[in-house]
Every structure is written in structure tokens, then in C-alpha cells.
Coordinates of C-alpha atoms and ligand atoms in Angstrom, one line a residue:
K1 CA 0.0 0.0 0.0
E2 CA 1.6 3.3 -1.0
R3 CA 2.0 5.6 1.9
G4 CA -0.6 8.3 2.2
A5 CA -2.9 6.4 0.0
A6 CA -5.8 8.3 1.4
V7 CA -4.7 11.9 1.1
S8 CA -5.0 13.8 -2.2
T9 CA -2.8 16.5 -3.7
R10 CA -4.0 19.7 -5.5
Q11 CA -1.9 21.5 -8.1
E12 CA -1.2 25.1 -7.2
V13 CA 1.5 27.7 -8.0
D14 CA 3.8 29.2 -5.4
A15 CA 4.6 33.0 -4.9
N16 CA 7.0 32.8 -7.9
G17 CA 4.4 31.2 -10.1
R18 CA 6.1 27.8 -9.9
P19 CA 3.7 24.8 -9.9
V20 CA 3.5 23.1 -6.5
S21 CA 1.4 20.1 -5.4
K22 CA -0.3 20.8 -2.1
V23 CA -1.2 17.8 0.0
V24 CA -4.9 18.1 1.0
K25 CA -6.3 16.0 3.7
K26 CA -9.6 14.5 2.8
G27 CA -12.8 15.1 4.8
V28 CA -16.2 13.6 5.3
K29 CA -17.4 14.8 1.9
D30 CA -14.7 12.8 0.1
F31 CA -16.3 9.5 1.2
N32 CA -19.5 7.6 0.6
F33 CA -20.3 6.0 4.0
G34 CA -21.8 2.5 4.0
R35 CA -23.0 0.1 6.6
T36 CA -22.1 0.0 10.3
L37 CA -19.4 -2.6 10.8
G38 CA -19.0 -2.5 14.6
E39 CA -19.9 -0.4 17.6
G40 CA -17.2 0.4 20.2
S41 CA -18.0 1.9 23.5
Y42 CA -17.4 5.4 22.3
S43 CA -17.4 5.0 18.6
T44 CA -18.9 3.5 15.5
V45 CA -17.0 1.9 12.7
L46 CA -18.5 2.3 9.2
A47 CA -17.5 1.0 5.8
A48 CA -16.7 3.9 3.5
T49 CA -15.5 4.3 -0.1
D50 CA -13.1 7.1 -1.2
R51 CA -15.2 8.8 -3.9
Q52 CA -12.1 9.8 -5.9
T53 CA -10.0 6.5 -5.7
L54 CA -13.0 4.2 -5.1
R55 CA -10.8 2.5 -2.4
E56 CA -12.7 1.0 0.5
Y57 CA -11.8 1.9 4.1
A58 CA -13.2 1.4 7.6
I59 CA -13.8 4.8 9.2
K60 CA -14.1 4.9 13.0
V61 CA -16.3 7.9 14.0
L62 CA -16.1 9.3 17.5
D63 CA -18.5 11.8 18.9
K64 CA -16.4 14.6 20.4
R65 CA -19.0 15.8 22.9
H66 CA -19.6 12.2 24.2
I67 CA -15.8 11.6 24.6
I68 CA -15.3 14.8 26.5
K69 CA -18.4 14.2 28.7
E70 CA -17.2 10.6 29.5
K71 CA -13.6 11.8 30.0
K72 CA -12.3 9.4 27.4
V73 CA -10.0 11.9 25.6
K74 CA -7.0 10.0 27.0
Y75 CA -8.2 6.8 25.4
V76 CA -8.7 8.4 22.0
N77 CA -5.2 9.8 22.1
I78 CA -3.7 6.5 23.3
E79 CA -5.5 4.7 20.4
K80 CA -4.2 7.2 17.8
D81 CA -0.6 7.2 19.2
T82 CA -0.7 3.4 19.3
L83 CA -2.0 3.0 15.8
N84 CA 0.6 5.6 14.6
R85 CA 3.4 3.4 16.1
L86 CA 2.1 0.2 14.5
T87 CA 1.9 1.1 10.8
D88 CA 4.4 -1.4 9.5
H89 CA 2.9 -4.9 10.0
P90 CA 0.3 -6.8 8.0
G91 CA -1.3 -8.2 11.1
I92 CA -2.3 -4.9 12.6
V93 CA -5.2 -2.7 11.3
R94 CA -3.5 0.4 9.7
L95 CA -4.5 4.0 10.5
Y96 CA -4.0 6.1 7.3
Y97 CA -5.0 9.4 8.8
T98 CA -7.6 11.3 10.8
F99 CA -9.8 14.3 10.3
Q100 CA -12.6 16.0 12.1
D101 CA -15.6 18.2 11.7
E102 CA -17.5 20.2 14.3
R103 CA -19.1 17.1 15.8
S104 CA -16.9 14.1 15.3
L105 CA -13.4 12.7 14.9
Y106 CA -12.7 10.3 12.0
F107 CA -10.0 7.6 11.9
V108 CA -9.5 6.3 8.3
L109 CA -8.4 2.7 8.6
D110 CA -7.9 -0.6 6.8
L111 CA -11.2 -2.4 6.0
A112 CA -11.1 -6.0 7.3
S113 CA -13.8 -7.4 5.1
G114 CA -13.8 -10.8 6.8
G115 CA -15.1 -9.3 10.0
E116 CA -14.3 -10.5 13.5
L117 CA -12.6 -13.9 14.1
L118 CA -15.1 -14.5 16.8
G119 CA -17.9 -14.5 14.2
T120 CA -16.1 -17.1 12.1
L121 CA -15.4 -19.2 15.1
K122 CA -19.0 -19.2 16.2
K123 CA -20.1 -20.3 12.7
M124 CA -17.5 -23.1 12.7
G125 CA -17.9 -24.1 16.3
T126 CA -14.2 -25.0 16.6
F127 CA -11.1 -24.7 14.4
D128 CA -9.1 -27.8 13.6
E129 CA -5.4 -27.9 14.5
E130 CA -4.1 -26.7 11.1
C131 CA -6.4 -23.6 11.2
T132 CA -5.6 -23.0 14.9
R133 CA -1.9 -23.2 14.1
F134 CA -2.1 -20.8 11.2
Y135 CA -4.3 -18.2 13.0
G136 CA -2.4 -18.6 16.2
A137 CA 0.9 -18.0 14.4
Q138 CA -0.4 -14.8 12.7
I139 CA -1.7 -13.5 16.0
L140 CA 1.5 -14.3 17.8
D141 CA 3.6 -12.7 15.1
S142 CA 1.5 -9.5 15.5
I143 CA 1.9 -9.6 19.3
A144 CA 5.6 -9.9 18.9
Y145 CA 5.6 -6.8 16.6
M146 CA 3.4 -4.8 19.1
H147 CA 5.7 -5.7 22.0
S148 CA 8.8 -4.8 19.9
R149 CA 7.3 -1.4 19.4
G150 CA 6.7 -1.0 23.2
I151 CA 2.9 -1.6 23.0
I152 CA 0.9 -3.9 25.2
H153 CA -2.6 -4.5 23.8
R154 CA -4.3 -5.5 27.1
D155 CA -7.6 -6.6 25.6
L156 CA -6.8 -9.3 23.1
K157 CA -9.8 -11.5 22.3
P158 CA -11.4 -13.0 19.2
E159 CA -13.6 -10.0 18.7
N160 CA -10.5 -7.8 18.3
V161 CA -8.9 -10.1 15.8
L162 CA -10.3 -9.2 12.4
L163 CA -10.0 -11.1 9.1
D164 CA -9.2 -9.4 5.8
D165 CA -10.3 -10.3 2.3
K166 CA -7.5 -13.0 2.2
M167 CA -8.7 -14.4 5.6
H168 CA -5.5 -13.2 7.2
T169 CA -5.7 -11.7 10.7
K170 CA -5.7 -8.0 11.6
I171 CA -5.6 -7.0 15.2
T172 CA -7.6 -4.0 16.2
D173 CA -9.1 -1.9 19.1
F174 CA -6.1 -0.2 20.7
G175 CA -8.1 2.2 22.9
T176 CA -7.0 0.3 26.0
A177 CA -3.4 -0.4 25.0
K178 CA -0.4 0.6 27.1
I179 CA 2.5 2.4 25.5
L180 CA 5.7 1.6 27.4
G181 CA 8.1 4.3 28.1
L182 CA 5.4 6.9 28.6
N183 CA 4.1 8.3 31.9
G184 CA 5.8 6.1 34.4
G185 CA 5.5 2.8 32.4
Q186 CA 8.8 0.9 32.2
D187 CA 10.9 2.6 29.6
G188 CA 12.5 -0.6 28.4
S189 CA 14.7 -0.5 31.5
R190 CA 14.2 -4.3 31.7
P191 CA 16.2 -6.6 29.4
A192 CA 14.6 -7.0 25.9
G193 CA 12.1 -9.8 25.8
D194 CA 11.5 -9.7 29.6
P195 CA 7.9 -10.8 30.0
M196 CA 7.5 -8.5 32.9
D197 CA 8.4 -5.5 30.8
G198 CA 5.7 -2.9 31.2
A199 CA 4.7 -4.0 34.7
E200 CA 3.2 -0.9 36.1
T201 CA 4.7 0.0 39.5
D202 CA 1.9 0.5 42.0
R203 CA 0.1 2.9 39.7
A204 CA -3.7 3.1 40.0
V205 CA -4.7 1.1 36.9
S206 CA -8.2 1.9 36.1
F207 CA -8.6 -0.4 33.1
V208 CA -9.4 -4.1 33.2
G209 CA -9.9 -6.1 30.0
T210 CA -12.7 -8.4 29.0
A211 CA -13.4 -10.8 31.8
E212 CA -12.8 -14.1 30.1
Y213 CA -9.3 -13.0 28.9
V214 CA -8.1 -10.9 31.8
S215 CA -4.7 -12.1 33.2
P216 CA -4.5 -13.0 37.0
E217 CA -1.9 -10.3 37.6
L218 CA -4.3 -7.6 36.4
L219 CA -6.9 -8.9 38.9
T220 CA -4.6 -9.4 41.9
D221 CA -2.0 -6.6 41.9
K222 CA -3.2 -4.5 38.9
N223 CA 0.0 -5.1 37.1
A224 CA -0.4 -5.4 33.3
C225 CA 2.8 -6.4 31.5
K226 CA 3.7 -7.9 28.1
A227 CA 3.1 -11.3 29.5
S228 CA -0.5 -10.3 30.0
D229 CA -1.0 -10.4 26.3
L230 CA 0.5 -14.0 26.2
W231 CA -2.1 -15.1 28.8
A232 CA -4.9 -13.8 26.5
F233 CA -3.1 -15.6 23.6
G234 CA -3.3 -18.8 25.5
C235 CA -7.0 -18.3 26.1
I236 CA -7.5 -17.6 22.4
I237 CA -5.7 -20.8 21.3
Y238 CA -7.7 -22.8 23.8
Q239 CA -11.0 -21.2 22.5
L240 CA -10.2 -21.9 18.8
L241 CA -9.8 -25.6 19.5
A242 CA -12.5 -26.0 22.2
G243 CA -15.1 -23.6 20.9
R244 CA -15.2 -21.7 24.2
P245 CA -12.8 -19.8 26.4
P246 CA -11.0 -21.7 29.3
F247 CA -12.5 -19.4 32.0
K248 CA -16.2 -18.8 31.7
A249 CA -18.7 -18.6 34.5
A250 CA -22.2 -17.3 35.1
N251 CA -20.9 -13.8 35.8
E252 CA -17.7 -11.7 35.8
Y253 CA -17.0 -12.2 39.5
L254 CA -17.1 -16.0 39.2
T255 CA -15.0 -15.9 36.0
F256 CA -12.4 -13.8 37.9
Q257 CA -12.4 -16.4 40.7
K258 CA -11.7 -19.2 38.2
I259 CA -8.8 -17.2 36.7
V260 CA -7.0 -16.5 39.9
A261 CA -7.5 -20.1 41.0
L262 CA -6.3 -21.3 37.6
D263 CA -9.6 -23.3 37.6
Y264 CA -10.0 -24.7 34.1
T265 CA -10.0 -28.1 32.4
F266 CA -9.4 -29.4 28.9
P267 CA -12.3 -31.2 27.1
D268 CA -11.8 -34.9 26.3
G269 CA -9.8 -35.4 23.1
F270 CA -8.1 -32.0 23.3
P271 CA -4.9 -32.3 21.2
E272 CA -1.9 -33.1 23.5
V273 CA 0.6 -30.8 21.9
A274 CA -1.8 -27.8 22.0
R275 CA -2.5 -28.7 25.7
D276 CA 1.2 -28.6 26.5
L277 CA 1.5 -25.1 25.0
I278 CA -1.5 -23.8 26.7
E279 CA -0.4 -25.1 30.1
R280 CA 2.9 -23.1 29.6
L281 CA 0.9 -19.9 28.8
L282 CA -1.9 -20.1 31.4
V283 CA 0.6 -19.8 34.3
L284 CA -0.4 -17.5 37.2
D285 CA 3.1 -16.0 37.6
P286 CA 3.7 -13.8 34.4
A287 CA 7.4 -14.2 34.8
K288 CA 7.0 -17.9 34.3
R289 CA 4.9 -17.8 31.1
L290 CA 6.6 -19.0 28.0
P291 CA 8.2 -16.0 26.2
I292 CA 7.4 -15.4 22.6
D293 CA 10.5 -17.0 21.1
H294 CA 9.9 -20.2 23.0
I295 CA 6.3 -20.2 21.9
K296 CA 7.4 -19.9 18.3
N297 CA 9.7 -22.9 18.8
H298 CA 7.0 -25.0 20.5
Q299 CA 6.1 -28.3 18.8
F300 CA 2.5 -27.0 18.2
F301 CA 3.9 -24.5 15.7
D302 CA 6.1 -27.1 13.9
G303 CA 6.0 -26.3 10.2
I304 CA 5.2 -22.6 10.5
I305 CA 7.5 -20.3 8.5
W306 CA 7.8 -17.3 10.8
G307 CA 8.4 -13.8 9.3
K308 CA 7.1 -12.4 6.0
G309 CA 6.4 -15.9 4.6
L310 CA 3.6 -16.3 7.1
W311 CA 1.7 -13.4 5.6
K312 CA 2.2 -14.4 2.0
Q313 CA 0.8 -17.9 2.2
K314 CA -2.8 -18.9 1.5
A315 CA -5.0 -19.2 4.6
P316 CA -6.0 -22.8 5.2
R317 CA -9.5 -23.8 4.4
L318 CA -11.6 -23.4 7.6
R319 CA -12.3 -26.8 9.2
S320 CA -13.8 -27.7 12.6
Y321 CA -12.0 -29.7 15.2
V322 CA -14.2 -32.9 15.5
Ligands
MP6_1 C1 -13.7 -4.6 17.2 C2 -14.3 -3.5 16.4 N1 -15.0 -4.1 15.2 C3 -14.5 -3.8 14.0 N2 -13.5 -2.9 13.9 C4 -12.9 -2.6 12.7 C5 -13.3 -3.2 11.5 C6 -14.4 -4.1 11.6 C7 -15.0 -4.8 10.4 C8 -16.1 -5.6 10.6 C9 -16.6 -6.2 9.4 C10 -16.1 -6.1 8.1 N3 -17.0 -6.8 7.3 N4 -17.9 -7.4 8.0 C11 -17.7 -7.0 9.3 C12 -16.6 -6.0 11.8 C13 -16.1 -5.4 13.0 C14 -15.0 -4.4 12.9 C15 -12.6 -2.9 10.3 O1 -12.9 -3.4 9.2 N5 -11.6 -2.0 10.3 C16 -11.2 -1.4 11.5 C17 -11.8 -1.7 12.7 C18 -11.5 -1.1 13.9 C19 -10.4 -0.1 14.0 C20 -10.2 0.4 15.4 C21 -8.8 0.4 15.8 C22 -9.5 1.7 15.5 C23 -15.3 -2.7 17.3 C24 -16.4 -3.7 17.7 C25 -14.5 -2.2 18.5 C26 -15.8 -1.6 16.4

């Protein structure tokens, strides 16, 4: 995708009459808005077509008054800063640029026309090992990229993993991400790859992710760290193969109790190799969770070509685990 694909240039002449092309940011009137793709807590994501280039985008629309009233300006800025740091990976939804009018803010983003992975999983019931291996590898590759850019997602779940037109994954929804090295977060003072990198030191953490995927450290001592994303990753791999998340109870409180007690079981027939990997990720102590490089080398991912090759290959035909 050429850089700045969604901005236009206008030919003008400068003071000396020399022709100059002026970069003009697009606005609402440059797009045909289509259907609603998803509703966030403070935003709506719509499909939109650039009227000049006919390219399709997803545009996230945020109501300014609502954001200010609900004191969510910080989250909007974190999402924008995060997306602006994560522009160079096929597995992350890309933000092209933003504009605003008197009422709203607009984020012009990649359209992931395959929708949410959760929707596909619900249709399939479960994924077989080959599909789980492929989608798990793409999600892990994207987590590795995020962490290398000092970003902790903190709310990874199948709803936030989108699928594009090639059925490849695109991670989204960074409003609750943590940017390391800013406002008291660890500024990489820990050795590279340290899973505890980003552990907030006794800061009042107001955010907790989605109950089923929240890590125990976030519940007990409010510490989110890079390894928290790997806990969520373990929950996602389990859910792809089992058709349900490992920790699910009648309400959030009971779900939290199961998490901190590591109270989960594998269904009969659950694949042994996947079970071994998940048991090394769903570990209460974040420092003892398998770090990303060891996960990549785990037998479950035997046969995966890590790196660019992973994103060039055809997605496997979706099959259920029976
Ligand atoms: C998880 C998210 N849902 C969604 N967020 C995005 C979509 C998206 C697309 C479909 C879809 C496409 N075809 N059929 C369904 C369904 C849900 C989507 C997209 O294409 N591009 C960027 C998105 C989000 C960008 C955001 C980081 C700023 C919530 C529910 C929060 C709105």
C-alpha cells in the first residue's frame, strides 16, 4: 500500500508562479459512507468508499461531545498514538490518517472485510489444529511486533482479531493499549524480551480487559505487562480448538475467581501438543509464562514459517475440530 494512499494533492502555483502540489487532507465529503461494521464503547466503525479513488476503508467515527463528557479523551489519544506506532505490520489494522468536523473525529483505517474472528469461530464451532496453528501463528507474530514497538494490547480477544479479504488476521481496538516508556511505564529498563516489561509499579490502573481473557496479575496486583497479552493468547488458542474460552462462568466475578484459581480443564480429546503449549501460557506468575521466542519454537507451531512468509501464504480452508 503506497504511503498516504488516502490523502490527495492539489496542483497550485507558489509565490514565484512555480507549480507546486499541495497535500490536501480529505474530509467527510470525500467518502461515501456505507454500513455499520461495529460499535465500540465510544465509537462506531463504518464502511466507506473514497469517492475519488474508489478504495474501501473502515472509518471509526467518535462523537467529540460524548468523549469529553465521558472523560475518554485520554483513550482516544492512546489509540491514535498506538496506531501511529504500529503502521508497518500486515497483522495490525493500519490507520491512514484522521480528520474532524465540528461534531466528530474520524479515523480512516484498513477495512477488514472478513469481520471478526469470533464470528467465524461461532459459525465453525471450533477450528481444527491446522487452522488454529495458522491463525495462532499470525496473532503471535502480530503480538511480537506490538511488543517490539513497546505496545501492550491488554484486551486481546477473538472480537479484536479481524479477518481481511484473504482471511489473514488484523488485530484492532487499541483504545486500552499501554504504551511503554510513557508516563511512568517501564521505559524498556528491563532486558529485551523480559515478559514483565511494562509492569506498572503500584500505579492506579483503572482499566481491566474483558473478563474471560483478563490475566491474573491484572486482577490481583493491577500489574499489566507484556506477558498479560500472552495469557490472553493462551485463552484464544484454547478457544479456537475447544469452541469456548477456558475461564467462563455465570458472571464476571465468578469468572475472575476461576482465573486467579487457575480453575480450568481441557475437554476430552483436546490435542496433547496444544494442551502442553496452553499449560505453559496459562501460568499465574507472568514471569514464568513461555516467552514469545519459546512459543514460536514449541512443537505446536512445527511447520510454521515465521516472518514475511507467514503473511504471503494462503490461509488454510476453515475446518472444525471434531
Ligand atoms: C472490534 C471492532 N470491530 C471492528 N473494527 C474494525 C473493523 C471491523 C470490520 C467488521 C466487518 C467487516 N466486514 N464485516 C464485518 C466488523 C467489525 C470491525 C474494520 O474493518 N476496520 C477497522 C476496525 C477497527 C479499527 C479500530 C482500531 C480503531 C469494534 C467492535 C470495536 C468496532
